[in-house]
Short mmCIF file of C-alpha atoms and ligand atoms in Angstrom, two decimals:
data_model
loop_
_atom_site.label_atom_id
_atom_site.label_comp_id
_atom_site.label_asym_id
_atom_site.label_seq_id
_atom_site.Cartn_x
_atom_site.Cartn_y
_atom_site.Cartn_z
CA MET Y 360 25.68 -4.60 -15.06
CA ASP Y 361 22.19 -5.78 -14.27
CA GLU Y 362 22.59 -8.01 -11.21
CA THR Y 363 19.68 -10.24 -12.12
CA ALA Y 364 21.58 -11.13 -15.28
CA SER Y 365 24.49 -12.62 -13.30
CA PRO Y 366 25.12 -16.25 -14.13
CA GLU Y 367 24.28 -18.79 -11.47
CA ASN Y 368 26.97 -19.20 -8.76
CA SER Y 369 28.24 -15.66 -9.20
CA TRP Y 370 28.09 -13.57 -6.07
CA ASP Y 371 24.65 -12.24 -5.27
CA MET Y 372 25.72 -8.76 -4.25
CA ALA Y 373 22.54 -8.06 -2.31
CA GLU Y 374 23.10 -11.25 -0.29
CA PHE Y 375 26.70 -10.27 0.40
CA GLU Y 376 25.71 -6.80 1.54
CA ARG Y 377 22.83 -8.00 3.73
CA SER Y 378 24.69 -10.90 5.30
CA SER Y 379 27.95 -9.08 5.95
CA GLN Y 380 26.06 -6.25 7.60
CA ALA Y 381 24.30 -8.77 9.82
CA LEU Y 382 27.66 -10.39 10.51
CA ILE Y 383 29.18 -7.09 11.59
CA ARG Y 384 26.23 -6.46 13.95
CA HIS Y 385 26.66 -9.83 15.62
CA LEU Y 386 30.45 -9.58 15.85
CA HIS Y 387 30.04 -6.10 17.28
CA ALA Y 388 27.83 -7.42 20.08
CA TYR Y 389 30.15 -10.39 20.58
CA VAL Y 390 33.34 -8.35 20.98
CA ALA Y 391 31.68 -5.58 23.00
CA GLY Y 392 30.19 -8.13 25.37
CA ALA Y 393 33.36 -10.20 25.66
CA GLN Y 394 35.51 -7.12 26.30
CA SER Y 395 33.27 -6.12 29.18
CA GLY Y 396 33.45 -9.60 30.67
CA GLU Y 397 30.04 -10.90 29.56
CA GLY Y 398 29.47 -14.52 28.78
CA PRO Y 399 31.65 -17.45 29.74
CA VAL Y 400 35.24 -17.03 28.61
CA ALA Y 401 34.95 -20.51 27.12
CA ARG Y 402 32.48 -23.36 26.89
CA ARG Y 403 33.59 -26.92 26.58
CA ARG Y 404 30.39 -28.73 25.82
CA PRO Y 405 30.90 -32.11 24.17
CA PRO Y 406 30.75 -32.14 20.36
CA HIS Y 407 27.36 -33.89 20.12
CA GLN Y 408 25.71 -31.10 22.10
CA VAL Y 409 27.33 -28.38 20.03
CA ARG Y 410 26.42 -30.25 16.87
CA ASN Y 411 22.78 -30.43 17.91
CA ARG Y 412 22.58 -26.85 19.01
CA LEU Y 413 24.05 -25.59 15.75
CA LYS Y 414 21.92 -28.02 13.72
CA LEU Y 415 25.04 -28.97 11.78
CA ASP Y 416 23.66 -32.15 10.29
CA ARG Y 417 20.51 -30.48 9.08
CA TRP Y 418 22.42 -27.67 7.40
CA ILE Y 419 24.86 -30.04 5.75
CA ARG Y 420 22.06 -32.28 4.52
CA ASP Y 421 19.52 -29.68 3.40
CA GLY Y 422 21.44 -26.46 2.75
CA GLY Y 423 19.31 -23.40 2.24
CA MET Y 424 20.79 -21.05 4.81
CA ASN Y 425 19.87 -17.41 4.32
CA THR Y 426 20.72 -14.22 6.17
CA THR Y 427 18.15 -14.75 8.91
CA ALA Y 428 19.17 -18.35 9.51
CA PHE Y 429 22.83 -17.32 9.38
CA GLU Y 430 22.22 -14.84 12.18
CA GLU Y 431 20.71 -17.53 14.36
CA PHE Y 432 23.52 -19.93 13.56
CA LEU Y 433 26.12 -17.27 14.28
CA ASP Y 434 24.67 -16.55 17.72
CA GLY Y 435 25.02 -20.19 18.66
CA TYR Y 436 28.43 -20.48 17.06
CA LEU Y 437 29.86 -17.46 18.84
CA ASP Y 438 28.27 -18.54 22.11
CA GLU Y 439 29.78 -22.03 22.02
CA GLY Y 440 33.27 -20.74 21.26
CA THR Y 441 36.08 -19.24 23.30
CA ARG Y 442 36.09 -15.49 23.95
CA LEU Y 443 39.63 -14.24 23.51
CA HIS Y 444 38.54 -10.64 24.02
CA HIS Y 445 37.27 -11.52 27.53
CA PRO Y 446 39.35 -10.08 30.41
CA GLY Y 447 39.48 -13.56 31.95
CA TYR Y 448 41.16 -14.99 28.86
CA LEU Y 449 44.68 -15.74 30.16
CA SER Y 450 45.40 -18.98 28.45
CA HIS Y 451 47.07 -20.17 25.26
CA GLN Y 452 49.27 -17.77 23.35
CA CYS Y 453 46.86 -16.78 20.60
CA ALA Y 454 46.48 -13.15 19.63
CA VAL Y 455 43.40 -11.19 20.53
CA PRO Y 456 42.99 -9.85 17.00
CA ASP Y 457 42.78 -6.13 16.37
CA VAL Y 458 40.25 -4.52 14.00
CA PRO Y 459 42.60 -3.95 11.01
CA ALA Y 460 43.72 -7.60 11.03
CA ALA Y 461 40.09 -8.73 11.15
CA LEU Y 462 39.37 -6.61 8.08
CA ALA Y 463 42.34 -8.19 6.31
CA ASP Y 464 40.83 -11.63 6.88
CA LEU Y 465 37.66 -10.53 5.13
CA VAL Y 466 39.70 -9.16 2.23
CA HIS Y 467 41.53 -12.47 1.91
CA GLY Y 468 38.31 -14.43 2.26
CA THR Y 469 36.93 -12.43 -0.62
CA THR Y 470 39.87 -12.05 -2.98
CA ASN Y 471 41.73 -15.30 -2.19
CA ASN Y 472 44.96 -14.08 -3.73
CA ALA Y 473 47.04 -17.17 -3.01
CA MET Y 474 50.17 -15.16 -3.60
CA SER Y 475 52.98 -17.65 -3.22
CA LEU Y 476 53.33 -17.25 -6.95
CA TYR Y 477 53.81 -13.57 -7.65
CA GLU Y 478 51.33 -13.69 -10.51
CA MET Y 479 48.65 -14.91 -8.06
CA GLY Y 480 48.69 -11.67 -6.09
CA ALA Y 481 51.27 -8.98 -6.73
CA ALA Y 482 49.73 -6.73 -4.08
CA GLY Y 483 49.64 -9.43 -1.40
CA ALA Y 484 53.18 -10.58 -2.18
CA THR Y 485 54.55 -7.05 -2.16
CA VAL Y 486 52.83 -6.27 1.15
CA GLU Y 487 54.44 -9.40 2.59
CA LEU Y 488 57.88 -8.40 1.33
CA ALA Y 489 57.44 -4.98 2.93
CA VAL Y 490 56.44 -6.33 6.36
CA ILE Y 491 59.30 -8.84 6.22
CA ASP Y 492 61.70 -5.95 5.55
CA TRP Y 493 60.23 -4.16 8.56
CA MET Y 494 60.80 -7.24 10.74
CA LEU Y 495 64.39 -7.58 9.50
CA GLU Y 496 64.99 -3.96 10.37
CA LYS Y 497 63.63 -4.54 13.89
CA VAL Y 498 66.03 -7.46 14.31
CA GLY Y 499 68.86 -5.24 13.10
CA TRP Y 500 69.55 -7.10 9.87
CA SER Y 501 69.95 -5.44 6.50
CA ALA Y 502 67.36 -6.38 3.89
CA GLN Y 503 70.29 -6.45 1.44
CA HIS Y 504 71.62 -9.70 2.89
CA ALA Y 505 68.83 -11.07 5.04
CA THR Y 506 65.45 -12.30 3.94
CA GLY Y 507 62.31 -13.94 5.21
CA VAL Y 508 58.89 -15.29 4.46
CA LEU Y 509 55.54 -15.59 6.21
CA VAL Y 510 54.19 -19.08 6.77
CA HIS Y 511 51.10 -20.63 8.31
CA GLY Y 512 52.22 -20.81 11.92
CA GLY Y 513 55.19 -20.99 14.24
CA SER Y 514 55.42 -24.77 14.02
CA LEU Y 515 55.79 -24.69 10.26
CA ALA Y 516 58.15 -21.75 10.67
CA ASN Y 517 60.43 -23.78 12.97
CA LEU Y 518 60.40 -26.64 10.46
CA THR Y 519 61.24 -24.25 7.61
CA ALA Y 520 64.13 -22.65 9.51
CA LEU Y 521 65.56 -26.02 10.55
CA LEU Y 522 65.32 -27.18 6.95
CA ALA Y 523 67.49 -24.22 5.98
CA ALA Y 524 69.93 -25.18 8.75
CA ARG Y 525 70.02 -28.72 7.43
CA ALA Y 526 70.73 -27.46 3.91
CA ARG Y 527 73.81 -25.64 5.17
CA ALA Y 528 75.21 -28.52 7.24
CA LEU Y 529 74.19 -31.32 4.88
CA PRO Y 530 73.59 -29.89 1.40
CA CYS Y 531 72.99 -33.35 -0.08
CA ALA Y 532 70.26 -34.34 2.38
CA TRP Y 533 67.50 -32.91 0.19
CA ARG Y 534 68.35 -35.32 -2.62
CA ALA Y 535 70.00 -38.24 -0.86
CA GLY Y 536 68.07 -38.26 2.42
CA MET Y 537 69.46 -37.98 5.90
CA PRO Y 538 72.69 -39.67 6.90
CA SER Y 539 72.68 -41.07 10.42
CA GLY Y 540 74.21 -39.15 13.28
CA ALA Y 541 72.78 -35.70 12.59
CA VAL Y 542 71.46 -33.86 15.65
CA ILE Y 543 70.07 -30.56 16.80
CA LEU Y 544 70.60 -29.20 20.30
CA ALA Y 545 67.60 -27.70 22.05
CA PRO Y 546 66.65 -26.95 25.63
CA PRO Y 547 64.01 -29.24 27.18
CA SER Y 548 61.83 -26.13 27.47
CA SER Y 549 61.57 -25.66 23.70
CA HIS Y 550 58.21 -25.73 21.96
CA LEU Y 551 56.87 -29.14 20.96
CA SER Y 552 57.20 -28.13 17.31
CA VAL Y 553 61.00 -28.39 17.62
CA PRO Y 554 61.18 -32.17 18.26
CA ARG Y 555 58.31 -32.52 15.80
CA ALA Y 556 60.35 -30.74 13.12
CA ALA Y 557 63.33 -32.98 13.94
CA ALA Y 558 61.19 -36.07 13.42
CA ILE Y 559 59.84 -34.73 10.13
CA LEU Y 560 63.36 -33.81 8.95
CA GLY Y 561 64.47 -37.39 9.44
CA LEU Y 562 66.58 -36.87 12.56
CA GLY Y 563 64.05 -38.61 14.73
CA THR Y 564 63.22 -37.17 18.10
CA ASP Y 565 66.35 -39.04 19.30
CA GLY Y 566 68.20 -36.53 17.14
CA VAL Y 567 67.22 -33.74 19.53
CA ILE Y 568 69.84 -33.52 22.26
CA GLU Y 569 68.80 -31.67 25.38
CA MET Y 570 71.06 -28.79 26.19
CA PRO Y 571 72.20 -28.18 29.74
CA SER Y 572 69.67 -25.91 31.40
CA ASP Y 573 68.89 -24.46 34.80
CA ARG Y 574 65.86 -25.47 36.86
CA LEU Y 575 63.74 -22.91 34.99
CA GLY Y 576 64.67 -24.47 31.65
CA ARG Y 577 67.09 -21.77 30.48
CA ILE Y 578 70.17 -22.81 28.53
CA VAL Y 579 73.41 -22.75 30.52
CA ALA Y 580 75.65 -21.39 27.78
CA ASP Y 581 79.03 -21.95 29.38
CA GLN Y 582 78.48 -25.70 29.43
CA LEU Y 583 77.87 -25.74 25.68
CA PRO Y 584 81.44 -25.91 24.33
CA SER Y 585 82.28 -29.11 26.21
CA MET Y 586 79.00 -30.66 25.18
CA ILE Y 587 79.64 -29.75 21.54
CA ARG Y 588 83.12 -31.27 21.71
CA LYS Y 589 81.75 -34.56 23.02
CA ILE Y 590 79.10 -34.73 20.32
CA ARG Y 591 81.65 -34.01 17.59
CA ASP Y 592 84.07 -36.54 19.04
CA SER Y 593 81.39 -39.17 18.54
CA GLU Y 594 81.24 -38.27 14.82
CA ARG Y 595 77.84 -36.66 14.94
CA VAL Y 596 76.95 -33.54 12.94
CA ILE Y 597 75.20 -30.67 14.71
CA LEU Y 598 72.68 -29.05 12.36
CA ALA Y 599 71.60 -26.29 14.71
CA ILE Y 600 71.29 -25.00 18.24
CA VAL Y 601 67.81 -23.81 19.19
CA ALA Y 602 67.25 -21.07 21.79
CA ASN Y 603 64.01 -19.70 23.26
CA ALA Y 604 62.92 -16.08 23.19
CA CYS Y 605 60.79 -16.72 25.14
CA ALA Y 606 60.07 -20.30 26.30
CA PRO Y 607 56.42 -21.39 26.02
CA ALA Y 608 56.03 -22.73 29.57
CA THR Y 609 57.71 -19.93 31.51
CA GLY Y 610 57.95 -16.89 29.23
CA LEU Y 611 61.67 -16.68 30.06
CA TYR Y 612 64.34 -15.67 27.54
CA ASP Y 613 67.58 -17.54 26.95
CA ASP Y 614 70.82 -15.57 27.07
CA LEU Y 615 71.04 -14.99 23.33
CA ASN Y 616 74.32 -13.08 23.51
CA ALA Y 617 76.17 -15.89 25.22
CA ILE Y 618 74.64 -18.58 23.02
CA ALA Y 619 75.32 -16.62 19.83
CA ARG Y 620 78.97 -16.28 20.86
CA VAL Y 621 79.31 -20.06 21.25
CA CYS Y 622 77.58 -20.66 17.92
CA ARG Y 623 79.87 -18.22 16.15
CA ASP Y 624 83.02 -19.73 17.69
CA GLU Y 625 81.88 -23.28 16.94
CA ARG Y 626 80.39 -22.43 13.54
CA ILE Y 627 76.97 -23.82 14.38
CA TRP Y 628 73.66 -22.52 13.06
CA LEU Y 629 71.73 -20.64 15.76
CA HIS Y 630 67.97 -20.77 15.47
CA VAL Y 631 66.06 -18.49 17.83
CA ASP Y 632 62.43 -19.39 18.44
CA ALA Y 633 61.02 -15.94 19.15
CA ALA Y 634 57.50 -16.90 18.09
CA HIS Y 635 55.96 -15.33 21.15
CA GLY Y 636 58.69 -13.06 22.49
CA GLY Y 637 60.06 -11.42 19.34
CA SER Y 638 57.65 -8.55 19.79
CA ALA Y 639 59.74 -7.31 22.73
CA LEU Y 640 61.80 -5.70 19.95
CA LEU Y 641 59.08 -3.05 19.66
CA VAL Y 642 59.37 -1.90 23.28
CA PRO Y 643 62.38 0.23 24.31
CA GLU Y 644 62.28 -1.09 27.90
CA LEU Y 645 62.04 -4.74 26.81
CA LYS Y 646 64.35 -4.80 23.79
CA HIS Y 647 67.32 -5.83 25.93
CA LEU Y 648 65.72 -9.28 26.35
CA MET Y 649 66.51 -9.85 22.68
CA ASN Y 650 70.15 -8.71 22.92
CA GLY Y 651 72.26 -10.98 20.77
CA ILE Y 652 69.45 -11.73 18.30
CA GLN Y 653 71.53 -10.36 15.43
CA GLY Y 654 73.90 -13.27 15.91
CA ALA Y 655 71.17 -15.78 15.01
CA ASP Y 656 71.13 -17.49 11.63
CA SER Y 657 67.36 -17.90 11.65
CA ILE Y 658 64.51 -16.51 13.71
CA VAL Y 659 60.83 -17.34 14.02
CA TRP Y 660 58.54 -14.47 15.00
CA ASP Y 661 54.75 -14.93 15.04
CA ALA Y 662 52.45 -12.04 14.24
CA HIS Y 663 49.55 -14.08 15.61
CA LYS Y 664 50.94 -14.03 19.12
CA MET Y 665 51.69 -10.45 20.18
CA LEU Y 666 51.15 -8.49 16.95
CA ARG Y 667 47.42 -9.10 17.09
CA THR Y 668 46.67 -10.88 13.83
CA SER Y 669 44.40 -13.89 13.60
CA THR Y 670 45.90 -17.36 13.50
CA LEU Y 671 48.19 -17.82 11.58
CA ALA Y 672 50.99 -15.52 10.36
CA ALA Y 673 54.52 -16.51 11.32
CA ALA Y 674 57.74 -15.05 9.97
CA VAL Y 675 60.83 -17.12 9.22
CA LEU Y 676 63.78 -14.74 9.01
CA ALA Y 677 67.23 -15.74 7.78
CA ARG Y 678 70.35 -13.64 8.25
CA ASP Y 679 71.76 -14.85 4.95
CA ALA Y 680 69.24 -14.91 2.11
CA THR Y 681 71.05 -17.73 0.33
CA ASP Y 682 70.38 -20.05 3.29
CA LEU Y 683 66.61 -19.74 2.96
CA ALA Y 684 66.90 -20.00 -0.82
CA SER Y 685 68.71 -23.34 -0.52
CA ALA Y 686 66.25 -24.84 2.01
CA PHE Y 687 64.05 -26.08 -0.85
CA GLN Y 688 65.91 -27.41 -3.84
CA GLN Y 689 63.14 -28.12 -6.27
CA HIS Y 690 62.28 -27.18 -9.75
CA ALA Y 691 58.72 -27.50 -11.01
CA ASP Y 692 58.38 -26.69 -14.69
CA TYR Y 693 54.70 -26.04 -14.51
CA LEU Y 694 55.09 -23.44 -11.75
CA PHE Y 695 58.43 -21.76 -12.21
CA PHE Y 696 59.57 -20.52 -15.58
CA ASP Y 697 63.12 -19.60 -16.50
CA ASP Y 698 62.22 -16.18 -17.76
CA ASP Y 699 62.59 -12.97 -15.84
CA ARG Y 700 59.67 -12.75 -13.47
CA ALA Y 701 58.06 -9.51 -12.45
CA GLY Y 702 58.46 -10.39 -8.77
CA PRO Y 703 59.59 -13.24 -6.50
CA ASP Y 704 57.65 -16.48 -6.14
CA LEU Y 705 57.57 -16.88 -2.37
CA MET Y 706 56.67 -20.55 -2.81
CA THR Y 707 60.38 -21.25 -3.29
CA ARG Y 708 60.84 -20.48 0.44
CA THR Y 709 57.93 -22.40 1.99
CA VAL Y 710 56.62 -25.85 2.78
CA GLU Y 711 53.22 -24.58 1.67
CA GLY Y 712 52.20 -24.46 -1.95
CA ALA Y 713 49.51 -21.82 -2.10
CA LYS Y 714 49.46 -19.37 0.76
CA ALA Y 715 46.98 -16.95 2.33
CA GLU Y 716 47.52 -13.19 2.24
CA LEU Y 717 49.30 -13.33 5.58
CA GLY Y 718 51.21 -10.09 5.18
CA LEU Y 719 48.07 -8.00 4.86
CA LYS Y 720 46.97 -8.72 8.45
CA LEU Y 721 50.21 -7.51 9.94
CA PHE Y 722 50.51 -4.65 7.50
CA LEU Y 723 47.08 -3.25 8.34
CA ASN Y 724 47.76 -3.48 12.09
CA LEU Y 725 51.00 -1.58 11.52
CA ALA Y 726 49.41 0.93 9.19
CA TRP Y 727 46.57 1.60 11.60
CA ARG Y 728 48.29 1.50 15.01
CA GLY Y 729 51.85 2.23 14.01
CA GLU Y 730 54.87 0.39 15.30
CA ASP Y 731 54.57 2.48 18.48
CA GLY Y 732 50.95 1.51 18.97
CA LEU Y 733 51.79 -2.19 18.71
CA GLY Y 734 54.71 -1.62 21.06
CA ARG Y 735 52.44 0.06 23.61
CA TYR Y 736 50.09 -2.92 23.49
CA VAL Y 737 53.01 -5.31 24.17
CA ALA Y 738 54.34 -3.10 26.97
CA GLY Y 739 50.88 -2.84 28.53
CA ARG Y 740 50.36 -6.62 28.63
CA HIS Y 741 53.81 -7.09 30.15
CA ALA Y 742 52.98 -4.50 32.80
CA ILE Y 743 49.74 -6.26 33.78
CA ALA Y 744 51.58 -9.58 33.99
CA ARG Y 745 54.13 -7.95 36.26
CA ARG Y 746 51.30 -6.56 38.37
CA LEU Y 747 49.94 -10.09 38.76
CA TRP Y 748 53.35 -11.21 39.98
CA GLU Y 749 53.44 -8.34 42.49
CA LEU Y 750 49.98 -9.19 43.81
CA LEU Y 751 50.89 -12.87 44.11
CA ARG Y 752 53.92 -11.99 46.20
CA THR Y 753 51.68 -10.39 48.81
CA GLN Y 754 49.54 -13.53 49.08
CA PRO Y 755 50.89 -16.12 51.50
CA ASN Y 756 48.89 -19.00 50.00
CA PHE Y 757 50.36 -18.63 46.54
CA GLN Y 758 53.76 -19.46 45.13
CA VAL Y 759 55.21 -17.88 42.02
CA LEU Y 760 57.76 -19.67 39.87
CA CYS Y 761 59.91 -16.63 39.12
CA GLU Y 762 59.85 -12.96 38.31
CA PRO Y 763 58.24 -12.69 34.86
CA GLU Y 764 60.23 -11.43 31.89
CA SER Y 765 57.25 -11.38 29.54
CA ASN Y 766 53.46 -11.46 29.80
CA VAL Y 767 53.59 -15.03 31.14
CA VAL Y 768 53.30 -15.70 34.89
CA CYS Y 769 53.46 -19.16 36.49
CA PHE Y 770 51.96 -19.52 39.95
CA ARG Y 771 50.27 -22.09 42.10
CA TYR Y 772 48.02 -22.31 45.08
CA GLY Y 773 49.14 -24.08 48.23
CA ARG Y 774 52.37 -24.46 50.08
CA ASP Y 775 55.21 -26.83 49.50
CA ASP Y 776 54.94 -28.48 52.90
CA HIS Y 777 52.01 -30.46 51.50
CA ASP Y 778 52.06 -33.61 49.45
CA GLN Y 779 53.42 -32.61 46.04
CA GLN Y 780 51.20 -34.90 44.03
CA HIS Y 781 48.16 -33.57 45.77
CA LEU Y 782 49.25 -29.99 45.10
CA ASP Y 783 49.89 -30.78 41.45
CA ARG Y 784 46.42 -32.24 41.14
CA LEU Y 785 44.92 -29.27 42.93
CA GLN Y 786 46.20 -26.88 40.25
CA ILE Y 787 44.44 -28.91 37.57
CA THR Y 788 41.25 -29.01 39.65
CA LEU Y 789 41.37 -25.24 40.10
CA ARG Y 790 41.96 -24.61 36.40
CA ASP Y 791 39.05 -26.87 35.46
CA ARG Y 792 36.75 -25.26 37.98
CA LEU Y 793 37.56 -21.74 36.71
CA LEU Y 794 36.95 -22.88 33.15
CA ASP Y 795 33.71 -24.70 33.96
CA ASP Y 796 32.38 -21.60 35.67
CA GLY Y 797 33.35 -19.54 32.63
CA LEU Y 798 35.23 -16.96 34.65
CA PHE Y 799 38.88 -17.46 33.76
CA HIS Y 800 40.73 -19.42 31.12
CA LEU Y 801 44.23 -20.27 32.39
CA ALA Y 802 46.82 -22.63 30.98
CA SER Y 803 49.07 -24.87 33.01
CA SER Y 804 52.63 -26.08 32.73
CA VAL Y 805 55.09 -28.30 34.56
CA VAL Y 806 58.35 -26.56 35.42
CA ASP Y 807 61.02 -27.61 37.88
CA GLY Y 808 59.13 -30.84 38.53
CA ARG Y 809 55.97 -29.12 39.71
CA ARG Y 810 52.69 -28.18 38.08
CA TRP Y 811 51.81 -24.51 37.80
CA LEU Y 812 48.89 -22.42 36.69
CA ARG Y 813 50.09 -20.31 33.79
CA ALA Y 814 48.58 -16.92 33.00
CA THR Y 815 49.46 -15.22 29.72
CA VAL Y 816 48.09 -11.70 29.59
CA MET Y 817 46.90 -11.19 26.02
CA ALA Y 818 43.49 -9.47 26.17
CA PRO Y 819 43.54 -5.66 26.21
CA SER Y 820 40.59 -5.78 28.62
CA THR Y 821 42.50 -7.63 31.36
CA ASN Y 822 43.21 -5.13 34.13
CA GLU Y 823 44.04 -4.99 37.81
CA PRO Y 824 40.48 -5.73 39.03
CA THR Y 825 40.58 -8.84 36.81
CA LEU Y 826 43.73 -9.99 38.57
CA ARG Y 827 42.33 -9.36 42.05
CA SER Y 828 39.17 -11.22 41.16
CA LEU Y 829 41.26 -14.13 39.80
CA LEU Y 830 43.20 -14.48 43.03
CA ASP Y 831 40.07 -14.17 45.19
CA THR Y 832 38.27 -16.78 43.12
CA VAL Y 833 41.17 -19.23 43.25
CA GLN Y 834 41.36 -18.81 47.04
CA ARG Y 835 37.67 -19.43 47.39
CA TYR Y 836 37.66 -22.54 45.18
CA ALA Y 837 40.72 -23.89 46.95
CA ALA Y 838 39.05 -23.41 50.33
CA GLU Y 839 35.95 -25.22 49.04
CA SER Y 840 37.98 -28.07 47.65
CA ALA Y 841 39.88 -28.30 50.95
CA SER Y 842 36.64 -28.63 52.90
CA THR Y 843 35.37 -31.38 50.61
CA GLY Y 844 38.60 -33.35 50.06
CA PRO Y 845 41.76 -34.17 51.95
CA SER Y 846 43.33 -30.89 52.92
CA ALA Y 847 46.27 -29.66 50.91
CA ILE Y 848 45.75 -26.04 51.69
CA SER Y 849 46.43 -24.30 54.92
CA PRO Y 850 47.01 -20.62 55.32
CA HIS Y 851 50.53 -19.68 56.32
CA SER Y 852 51.78 -16.22 56.92
CA ALA Y 853 55.29 -16.56 55.52
CA ASN Y 854 56.00 -16.06 51.87
CA ASP Y 855 57.71 -18.79 49.94
CA HIS Y 856 58.65 -17.40 46.58
CA ARG Y 857 60.65 -19.62 44.34
CA CYS Y 858 62.39 -17.07 42.25
CA SER Y 859 65.06 -17.40 39.69
CA PRO Y 860 68.52 -17.55 41.22
C1 PLP E 1874 53.42 -20.46 19.84
C2 PLP E 1874 54.80 -20.92 19.74
C3 PLP E 1874 55.19 -21.81 18.72
C4 PLP E 1874 54.22 -22.44 17.74
O1 PLP E 1874 53.53 -21.55 17.00
P1 PLP E 1874 52.15 -21.99 16.27
O2 PLP E 1874 51.87 -20.81 15.46
O3 PLP E 1874 51.18 -22.27 17.35
O4 PLP E 1874 52.44 -23.20 15.45
C5 PLP E 1874 56.51 -22.16 18.64
N1 PLP E 1874 57.40 -21.69 19.51
C6 PLP E 1874 57.07 -20.86 20.52
C7 PLP E 1874 58.14 -20.38 21.44
C8 PLP E 1874 55.76 -20.44 20.66
O5 PLP E 1874 55.43 -19.60 21.64
#
C-alpha cells in the first residue's frame, strides 16, 4: 500500500524505522557505557531540575517532537536515570534486563495484545501458559493439578495468592465480606506487600500475626504448633502462613520443609514468597534452599528479579488449580460467555483486567539463554555475593550480618564498641555519599536491631575488582567522616563477625 495514502494517525512507517534505529543507537551506547562503569550509577536531582533539563513542560504544551529532538531528549532521560547495568548497581532487587526481554517489551509496546481475554491475544496467552507450566515443573508440581498466572508484580502476586487462601478458609468472604477474627501468620521479615495485602483483604494489618523468628528474622518452625493452638483457642481463623524464600532484608531462606510439615499437620494454607529467591530452583547447587517448596499451597516467583525481565512479571502458582479458580468469584456477562472458548481467559485468575504480554519476556529469555543459561547467571551472582562476604571477613573494620545464602549481603562499617545510634547513622551517611558520588548504589536494612548496608548483586558486570573498590571507597569515606565528625570508627585488628548461629 502507498504509505502516503495512510489515513492520519496511522503509523508513519518511515518515522518508526528512523526513530527506532536512533533509539537502538542510544540504548546501545547507554548499556555499553553503563556495563563498563561509565556515568553515575544513579542521579537524584530534584524533580524541578530534571523537568527543566528534559524540557517536559515545553514538550507537553507544544508537542512536535521528531527523531532528532527525540534523540536529544533520550540522552537527557537516560542520563538522569539509574543505570542498572552499571557494576556499582547493588541496590534494590530489580532485574538487569537481558536483550531478549527488552525485545519483548518492544513487541508488546507495538502489538498491545492485552491477552487476559484469550481472544485479545492467543499467542501471548499461550506463551504465558507455557512458561507457567515450565515454572510448575521447576517447583515439582504437575501441570495436571497445579496452575498459575503472571501478574504485574510480586506485591499483586502476594495479594492474589492470599485471596486464594482466603477463598479456601472463608468461601463466603467474597460475597459477604470478612468476618472478624481472621488472621494470617507471617514473619516480621516478610515483604511489606504482605501486611499491605492483609489490609486490602479486610484483615487489617492487625490481622497479621508475627511468627516466632530468630534474630535474623527466620521462622522458628517448632514453636508454630503451640502458637497455632493458642490462636485457634481464641476462636480466630488462620487463613495462611507466609514463609520467605528469601527474605527481602537479609536474603535468607526459611526452613520450608519444617514449615510445610506444620502446615500439612495443622491443615493451614502455606504461602511461600519466593519472589526473589525462587530462581535458586534453576541452580543444582542452590536448589536445596527451596527444599520443601512442593508442600506449599501457593508460591510467588518474580521473573523481574532474577530471571532478567523488565519490571514487572510475577508468577502466582497454586498447587491445586481449583484454589486459584475460586479466588475470584465473579461473572461478567459482557466479558465471559457461556460457550466453549478456544482458550482460557486468564482474567478469571487476576486482580488486573487487561494485562501486558508478560509471558513473552520470560519466554524469550528462556528461548535465547536456555534454562541453563539463566541458571548460570543466578549462580554467578550468588558467587560474587559470596566473594563479597569473604572479602568482608578479612577486613577488621567491617561487620557482616551472616553468611549469605543468596546474592544479598548485609554488612556495616565500624565496630560495635561504638555508640550504636552513631554507627546506624554512619551507614546511612556512607550510602548517601556513595550514591551522591555516583559510584555505588547500595540499599540498607535494619536487622537484629541494627542498620546495615545491603548489597544485592544483580548486574552481570559486577566483579571482584568492583567489590574491592567498594570496600576501599567505604573505608576512605568513613575515615573522612571520622575526621570531620565525632569519631565512631577506629581500626581494630580483631574480627567481629556476627554470623548466624
Ligand atoms: C521484590 C519482592 C516482593 C515484591 O515484588 P514487586 O514486584 O516489587 O511488587 C515481594 N516479596 C519479596 C520477597 C520480594 O523480594
